[in-house]
XYZ file of C-alpha atoms in Angstrom:
474
model
C 46.972 -15.467 -73.602
C 44.730 -12.904 -72.524
C 44.974 -9.514 -71.362
C 46.878 -8.699 -68.126
C 44.874 -6.597 -65.773
C 46.151 -4.856 -62.432
C 43.767 -4.098 -59.703
C 44.539 -2.091 -56.697
C 41.750 -1.712 -54.005
C 39.349 -2.786 -56.425
C 40.280 -0.157 -59.131
C 41.591 -1.259 -62.549
C 45.092 0.634 -62.788
C 46.204 -1.635 -65.822
C 46.588 1.427 -68.037
C 48.985 3.276 -65.822
C 51.374 0.038 -65.191
C 55.003 0.475 -66.878
C 55.385 -3.183 -68.185
C 58.793 -3.424 -68.107
C 58.985 -2.616 -64.555
C 56.857 -5.367 -63.462
C 58.859 -8.112 -61.634
C 56.760 -10.944 -59.740
C 58.883 -13.593 -57.593
C 56.944 -16.696 -56.770
C 58.792 -18.579 -54.550
C 58.505 -22.331 -53.301
C 56.934 -23.276 -49.928
C 56.472 -20.423 -46.962
C 58.523 -17.807 -48.391
C 56.239 -14.916 -49.335
C 55.764 -14.005 -53.181
C 56.699 -10.338 -53.986
C 55.677 -8.016 -56.757
C 57.314 -4.872 -57.723
C 56.134 -2.493 -60.640
C 55.768 1.268 -61.532
C 52.595 3.330 -61.930
C 52.822 6.155 -64.489
C 50.881 9.268 -63.435
C 47.866 6.986 -62.078
C 44.747 8.929 -61.188
C 44.605 7.983 -57.526
C 47.881 7.553 -55.517
C 48.587 3.957 -54.562
C 49.061 3.388 -50.453
C 50.419 0.600 -48.437
C 48.116 -1.704 -46.990
C 45.931 -1.834 -50.189
C 45.094 -4.879 -51.701
C 46.804 -5.774 -55.347
C 45.437 -8.345 -57.581
C 47.012 -9.453 -61.119
C 45.191 -11.728 -63.540
C 44.971 -13.013 -66.691
C 42.242 -12.546 -68.721
C 39.420 -13.506 -66.280
C 39.876 -12.666 -62.579
C 39.964 -16.450 -61.256
C 43.264 -16.469 -63.159
C 45.527 -14.757 -60.817
C 48.815 -14.149 -61.675
C 49.878 -12.154 -57.944
C 47.668 -11.234 -55.125
C 48.500 -9.710 -51.799
C 49.106 -6.502 -50.262
C 51.124 -3.039 -51.326
C 53.670 -2.726 -48.554
C 56.020 -0.031 -49.833
C 55.232 3.109 -52.229
C 58.198 5.377 -53.524
C 56.933 8.433 -55.197
C 58.868 9.877 -57.850
C 58.567 13.592 -59.131
C 59.544 14.944 -62.673
C 58.551 17.716 -64.800
C 59.406 20.214 -62.038
C 57.217 18.212 -59.739
C 54.022 18.331 -61.491
C 53.832 14.687 -62.230
C 54.282 11.257 -60.516
C 55.531 7.919 -60.969
C 55.181 5.383 -58.116
C 56.995 2.505 -57.517
C 55.166 -0.026 -55.668
C 56.320 -3.170 -53.698
C 53.868 -5.951 -52.638
C 53.880 -9.155 -50.572
C 51.415 -11.854 -50.863
C 48.848 -12.190 -48.199
C 51.478 -13.967 -45.873
C 52.156 -10.220 -45.033
C 49.149 -10.277 -43.017
C 50.329 -13.041 -40.533
C 53.186 -10.911 -39.742
C 50.979 -8.455 -37.770
C 49.769 -10.401 -34.582
C 51.981 -12.281 -31.890
C 50.543 -15.443 -30.550
C 50.825 -15.870 -26.723
C 49.147 -19.085 -26.164
C 50.082 -22.505 -24.953
C 48.789 -25.812 -26.555
C 49.178 -29.481 -25.432
C 48.202 -32.856 -27.231
C 46.796 -31.225 -30.274
C 47.209 -31.649 -33.823
C 49.326 -29.578 -36.093
C 46.053 -28.528 -38.286
C 44.117 -27.694 -34.778
C 46.630 -25.412 -33.760
C 46.748 -23.459 -37.093
C 43.057 -23.380 -37.189
C 42.795 -21.959 -33.813
C 45.886 -19.505 -34.402
C 43.881 -18.413 -37.695
C 40.398 -18.106 -35.921
C 41.792 -16.454 -33.064
C 43.765 -13.498 -34.614
C 42.585 -13.194 -38.172
C 38.909 -13.738 -38.237
C 38.281 -10.563 -40.039
C 40.461 -11.380 -43.051
C 38.543 -14.268 -44.422
C 41.398 -16.685 -44.601
C 40.344 -20.205 -45.489
C 41.407 -23.670 -43.787
C 39.823 -26.650 -46.132
C 43.601 -27.230 -47.428
C 45.350 -27.551 -43.779
C 45.960 -31.200 -42.757
C 46.003 -32.476 -39.370
C 49.754 -33.340 -39.335
C 51.145 -35.007 -36.240
C 50.147 -34.359 -32.608
C 52.212 -32.099 -30.547
C 52.405 -33.061 -26.888
C 53.320 -29.408 -25.588
C 54.061 -26.405 -27.376
C 54.135 -22.758 -26.235
C 54.149 -19.365 -28.584
C 55.385 -16.779 -26.177
C 54.591 -13.571 -28.299
C 55.912 -15.226 -31.370
C 54.449 -13.796 -35.066
C 51.961 -16.089 -36.081
C 53.559 -16.842 -39.581
C 56.550 -18.192 -37.585
C 54.481 -20.457 -35.514
C 52.867 -22.058 -38.593
C 56.513 -22.066 -39.810
C 57.641 -24.019 -36.629
C 54.717 -26.736 -37.006
C 55.770 -26.952 -40.818
C 59.200 -27.754 -39.648
C 58.272 -30.073 -37.056
C 55.810 -32.145 -39.032
C 58.294 -32.253 -41.975
C 55.010 -30.385 -44.027
C 54.780 -27.797 -46.778
C 52.903 -24.560 -45.737
C 51.916 -21.478 -47.897
C 49.112 -19.066 -48.587
C 47.421 -19.149 -51.988
C 46.294 -15.946 -54.039
C 42.590 -16.775 -52.638
C 43.918 -16.326 -49.085
C 43.797 -20.129 -48.665
C 46.233 -21.376 -46.497
C 47.874 -25.018 -47.460
C 49.512 -27.044 -44.738
C 50.254 -30.495 -46.415
C 52.822 -33.107 -47.356
C 54.592 -32.603 -50.365
C 52.580 -32.335 -53.105
C 53.733 -33.631 -56.824
C 51.774 -31.668 -59.384
C 52.406 -31.947 -63.377
C 54.086 -28.909 -64.936
C 52.641 -27.797 -68.131
C 55.166 -29.630 -70.385
C 58.737 -31.725 -70.135
C 61.494 -30.823 -71.715
C 62.007 -33.637 -74.228
C 63.456 -33.967 -77.900
C 60.974 -31.849 -80.048
C 59.495 -29.387 -77.619
C 59.895 -25.786 -78.317
C 58.083 -23.942 -75.876
C 61.282 -22.939 -73.680
C 64.574 -21.365 -74.448
C 67.999 -20.922 -72.797
C 68.257 -23.897 -70.650
C 71.009 -24.228 -68.099
C 71.640 -26.984 -65.549
C 74.548 -27.155 -62.642
C 75.455 -29.454 -59.881
C 76.186 -28.142 -56.651
C 77.578 -29.424 -53.339
C 76.973 -26.050 -51.383
C 73.655 -27.181 -49.784
C 74.970 -30.484 -48.800
C 74.622 -31.085 -45.032
C 75.846 -34.575 -43.687
C 76.688 -33.972 -40.333
C 74.134 -31.904 -37.944
C 75.026 -30.770 -34.563
C 71.965 -29.534 -32.678
C 72.587 -27.519 -29.314
C 69.198 -27.074 -27.269
C 68.560 -25.672 -23.741
C 68.761 -28.130 -20.801
C 67.450 -31.011 -19.387
C 67.264 -32.546 -15.940
C 69.885 -35.502 -15.273
C 68.917 -38.842 -13.389
C 68.870 -38.744 -9.467
C 72.681 -38.003 -8.455
C 73.780 -38.929 -4.920
C 76.639 -37.261 -3.020
C 77.405 -38.860 0.333
C 79.247 -37.011 3.265
C 80.154 -38.197 6.543
C 79.168 -36.319 9.430
C 82.310 -34.957 11.015
C 81.322 -31.582 12.602
C 80.962 -29.691 9.233
C 78.130 -27.315 8.868
C 77.780 -26.954 5.159
C 79.081 -29.135 2.158
C 79.707 -28.164 -1.163
C 77.743 -29.788 -4.261
C 79.369 -30.524 -7.690
C 76.161 -29.626 -9.401
C 73.251 -26.608 -8.571
C 71.074 -29.012 -7.421
C 66.828 -29.154 -8.150
C 64.637 -31.611 -6.469
C 66.829 -31.724 -3.812
C 66.482 -34.802 -1.026
C 68.450 -35.259 2.439
C 68.963 -38.504 3.872
C 70.574 -38.950 7.195
C 71.457 -42.944 7.666
C 68.912 -43.496 5.298
C 66.128 -41.366 6.867
C 64.717 -38.790 4.585
C 64.844 -35.466 6.266
C 62.210 -33.196 4.823
C 62.941 -29.846 6.722
C 64.735 -28.076 3.829
C 64.688 -24.470 3.276
C 66.341 -22.047 1.324
C 69.366 -19.981 2.119
C 68.564 -16.082 3.040
C 64.828 -16.974 2.271
C 64.079 -19.350 5.267
C 64.625 -18.569 8.798
C 67.562 -21.023 9.507
C 66.099 -21.629 13.194
C 62.959 -23.269 11.463
C 64.271 -26.082 9.469
C 67.195 -28.574 10.065
C 68.993 -27.775 6.431
C 69.357 -24.736 3.838
C 70.600 -24.988 0.468
C 72.091 -22.472 -1.289
C 71.337 -22.830 -5.248
C 73.982 -20.204 -6.319
C 76.810 -21.696 -4.230
C 75.948 -25.092 -4.543
C 75.814 -25.952 -0.802
C 74.001 -27.540 1.828
C 74.078 -25.778 5.026
C 72.977 -26.895 8.453
C 70.219 -25.109 10.340
C 70.894 -23.247 13.543
C 68.658 -25.755 15.380
C 70.086 -28.734 13.593
C 73.394 -31.207 14.139
C 74.776 -33.810 11.906
C 76.474 -36.028 14.382
C 79.897 -37.293 13.756
C 79.770 -40.901 11.707
C 76.191 -40.139 10.341
C 75.909 -40.750 6.410
C 74.630 -38.015 4.905
C 73.225 -38.940 1.504
C 72.268 -35.831 -0.755
C 70.147 -37.129 -3.774
C 69.204 -34.349 -6.382
C 68.957 -33.806 -10.211
C 70.856 -31.015 -12.156
C 70.913 -29.443 -15.742
C 72.566 -30.985 -18.754
C 72.906 -29.188 -21.772
C 71.189 -30.427 -24.720
C 73.647 -31.479 -27.420
C 73.859 -34.023 -30.103
C 75.223 -34.795 -33.349
C 73.600 -36.838 -36.402
C 75.831 -38.113 -39.228
C 74.872 -39.718 -42.346
C 77.939 -41.859 -43.128
C 76.827 -42.951 -46.606
C 76.618 -39.189 -47.609
C 79.925 -38.563 -46.313
C 81.554 -41.353 -47.780
C 80.132 -41.048 -51.317
C 81.059 -36.917 -51.200
C 84.500 -37.914 -50.169
C 84.906 -39.794 -53.249
C 83.790 -36.597 -55.362
C 85.867 -34.003 -53.479
C 88.317 -35.744 -51.523
C 89.205 -35.679 -47.839
C 86.519 -37.082 -45.157
C 83.514 -35.940 -47.108
C 81.877 -34.307 -43.958
C 79.954 -30.911 -44.223
C 78.593 -29.621 -41.210
C 76.110 -27.504 -40.187
C 74.904 -26.350 -36.618
C 71.514 -25.693 -34.987
C 70.791 -23.470 -31.837
C 67.689 -23.764 -30.427
C 67.067 -23.016 -26.650
C 63.533 -24.392 -26.643
C 64.889 -28.103 -27.171
C 64.919 -29.641 -23.723
C 65.747 -33.376 -24.568
C 68.115 -35.431 -26.214
C 65.287 -37.104 -28.692
C 63.560 -33.578 -29.745
C 67.224 -32.664 -30.658
C 68.033 -35.989 -32.380
C 64.381 -35.352 -34.329
C 65.260 -32.059 -35.456
C 68.523 -33.038 -36.684
C 67.247 -36.038 -38.610
C 64.776 -33.484 -40.141
C 67.460 -31.315 -41.207
C 69.517 -34.162 -42.547
C 66.911 -35.019 -44.501
C 66.445 -32.103 -46.345
C 70.093 -31.606 -47.260
C 72.168 -34.480 -47.103
C 72.578 -34.934 -51.117
C 73.900 -33.205 -54.191
C 71.969 -30.612 -55.662
C 71.227 -30.174 -59.216
C 69.666 -27.142 -60.549
C 69.253 -25.066 -63.604
C 66.684 -22.629 -65.496
C 64.737 -21.805 -68.493
C 62.414 -19.409 -70.021
C 58.875 -19.773 -71.649
C 55.879 -17.682 -72.712
C 53.701 -20.794 -71.853
C 51.162 -20.006 -68.762
C 50.277 -22.045 -66.005
C 53.712 -22.717 -64.172
C 53.689 -22.700 -60.345
C 56.381 -23.273 -57.733
C 56.123 -26.810 -56.489
C 55.262 -28.388 -59.975
C 57.360 -31.538 -61.284
C 58.574 -31.925 -64.822
C 61.047 -34.145 -66.605
C 64.221 -33.578 -68.400
C 65.019 -36.046 -71.247
C 67.382 -34.630 -73.576
C 70.282 -36.776 -75.436
C 72.602 -34.320 -75.302
C 72.436 -33.298 -71.769
C 73.919 -35.649 -69.266
C 71.400 -34.812 -66.148
C 68.103 -36.218 -67.372
C 65.700 -36.851 -64.561
C 62.623 -35.389 -62.848
C 62.886 -31.798 -61.254
C 60.836 -29.290 -59.031
C 60.111 -25.775 -59.665
C 61.710 -23.912 -57.030
C 61.121 -20.272 -58.070
C 59.455 -18.310 -60.910
C 60.398 -14.700 -62.069
C 57.757 -13.108 -63.883
C 58.232 -10.225 -66.361
C 55.712 -8.381 -68.729
C 56.652 -7.538 -72.100
C 53.401 -5.882 -73.556
C 49.579 -5.604 -72.268
C 49.315 -9.648 -73.111
C 52.825 -10.964 -72.882
C 54.341 -12.568 -70.246
C 57.896 -14.017 -69.851
C 58.425 -16.820 -66.781
C 61.903 -17.767 -66.026
C 61.621 -21.134 -64.471
C 63.976 -21.970 -61.843
C 64.452 -25.734 -60.913
C 66.148 -27.850 -58.822
C 66.441 -31.997 -57.808
C 68.093 -33.432 -54.781
C 70.079 -35.824 -56.833
C 70.311 -39.801 -55.864
C 71.463 -40.558 -59.379
C 74.160 -38.655 -61.254
C 75.800 -41.034 -63.472
C 78.449 -38.636 -64.494
C 79.671 -38.109 -60.957
C 79.208 -41.500 -58.956
C 76.678 -44.094 -59.377
C 74.042 -44.180 -56.788
C 75.706 -40.925 -55.046
C 72.925 -41.328 -52.495
C 70.598 -44.002 -51.285
C 67.002 -43.616 -50.461
C 66.423 -43.215 -46.868
C 63.406 -43.225 -45.068
C 61.597 -39.765 -44.106
C 62.870 -38.155 -41.234
C 61.894 -39.690 -37.903
C 59.566 -36.348 -37.236
C 57.187 -37.431 -39.982
C 56.265 -40.780 -38.110
C 56.299 -40.040 -34.675
C 52.934 -38.696 -33.023
C 54.505 -36.742 -30.371
C 57.017 -33.978 -30.060
C 57.997 -32.684 -26.707
C 58.759 -28.699 -26.665
C 59.701 -26.308 -23.732
C 56.433 -25.006 -22.273
C 56.263 -21.157 -21.444
C 53.275 -20.491 -19.359
C 51.698 -17.219 -20.358
C 49.103 -15.532 -18.368
C 47.140 -12.264 -18.427
C 47.209 -10.560 -14.917
C 45.688 -7.259 -14.102
C 47.077 -5.721 -11.168
C 45.513 -2.678 -8.851
C 47.269 -1.754 -5.798
C 47.686 1.375 -3.755
C 51.378 2.003 -1.849
C 51.575 4.669 0.811
C 55.598 5.458 1.303
C 56.834 6.991 4.480
C 60.167 8.175 4.972
C 62.080 7.109 7.862
C 65.459 7.175 9.067
C 67.369 3.908 7.987
C 69.319 2.310 11.314
C 72.309 1.866 9.173
C 74.028 4.296 6.492
C 76.321 3.400 3.957
C 79.237 5.606 3.584
C 82.252 6.454 5.721
C 80.837 6.617 9.306
C 81.316 3.933 11.400
C 80.318 1.188 12.188
C 80.179 -0.160 8.880
C 77.499 -2.570 8.069
C 77.883 -6.144 7.195
C 75.951 -7.768 4.641
C 73.410 -10.213 5.908
C 73.775 -8.967 9.251
C 71.811 -5.915 9.338
C 67.890 -4.934 8.910
C 66.823 -2.530 5.963
C 64.861 0.427 7.174
């Protein structure tokens, strides 16, 4: 292991680092990696927004790289000397700074990510060679959403992993399997303090998705003319059409907006009523067909009955672990089912997790390794989920490796607890529908001249009192 170097804004500050305060957290996928450490009486004061790079021996062997986001000054010796507690985030912090106000149609996720980064962060030198195309999105709109959240939404829809590496490379791809520096097997001495624990806390085998609304199929309500001048509908209508004895009447206005003398019918959307215009009559016995669409709430439920049955065999009861997703942008049952299946695919099984410590370099989140020990019940393949890095001397680093696996074989609990299932539907479909929010930038310049006049009607204790909708504003 080589010497560990710290550079802040290009300046080497390694000699001022208090080693025991160094705490680096490397988290799998899109969560930002973080760094905390203390500088003891440095020559120059660190500042928020400055770049921080930590590397082992040579600069290409980075342990951390990112941006300082917080500096806490601590004084001692009558405020003549200062320490600085520094908090940092990796380069994802940059992607929080800008809000995307843009819509896309029939574009791949990769195209959208490239466009977002090029549009909003061209000066930050991000690289995009590791951005895969992903699925094609039929319609999606970002209404002043942080770019980091836009990419996260695309990753969720695609079932992809995404992150920013320490060279500002953006990765957007299917789950990668990379080998760890070593496996934990008999005779391996490069680890210590191995713990392993099964858990049901993350199991979700019933997903309820509550979205926005979608339009119903055509609904028809029929009335027979009997001298009435208005009819109450069952629902708030959209796309209303009116037929008198099977002949469509297209002379329809909006109540309180359209002059009732100019149309045959008026629709009051708030009261859900159809009103006859002042110059029209629906004769007695005429069949009045009103056809329209109405809003239906998007709500669906996705179950994994196999998981529920197997979990019930472990803990008793029905084995159901429920989870609800609220997303008003979902405007169809198909999209709601897709999102439910995606969540179910990640969370339907028992998780076995654990940790160990090592001084061996080269560990990264997402790496895969094997545990195969005769004195351990839970042998299998595991994935590194999180790494906590601590420094002890100028050239000694301890890695605490936290790992887990969604178990499909736990012999000590139940044989074949969960069966292999195909990946979520979202991984295979080509088009995802999302609500489109149209965003326009409009510059308006106008001049208004106001002239104060007496109103024809005055609200107050005087008479006659005005009647709503039967007077004119002055």
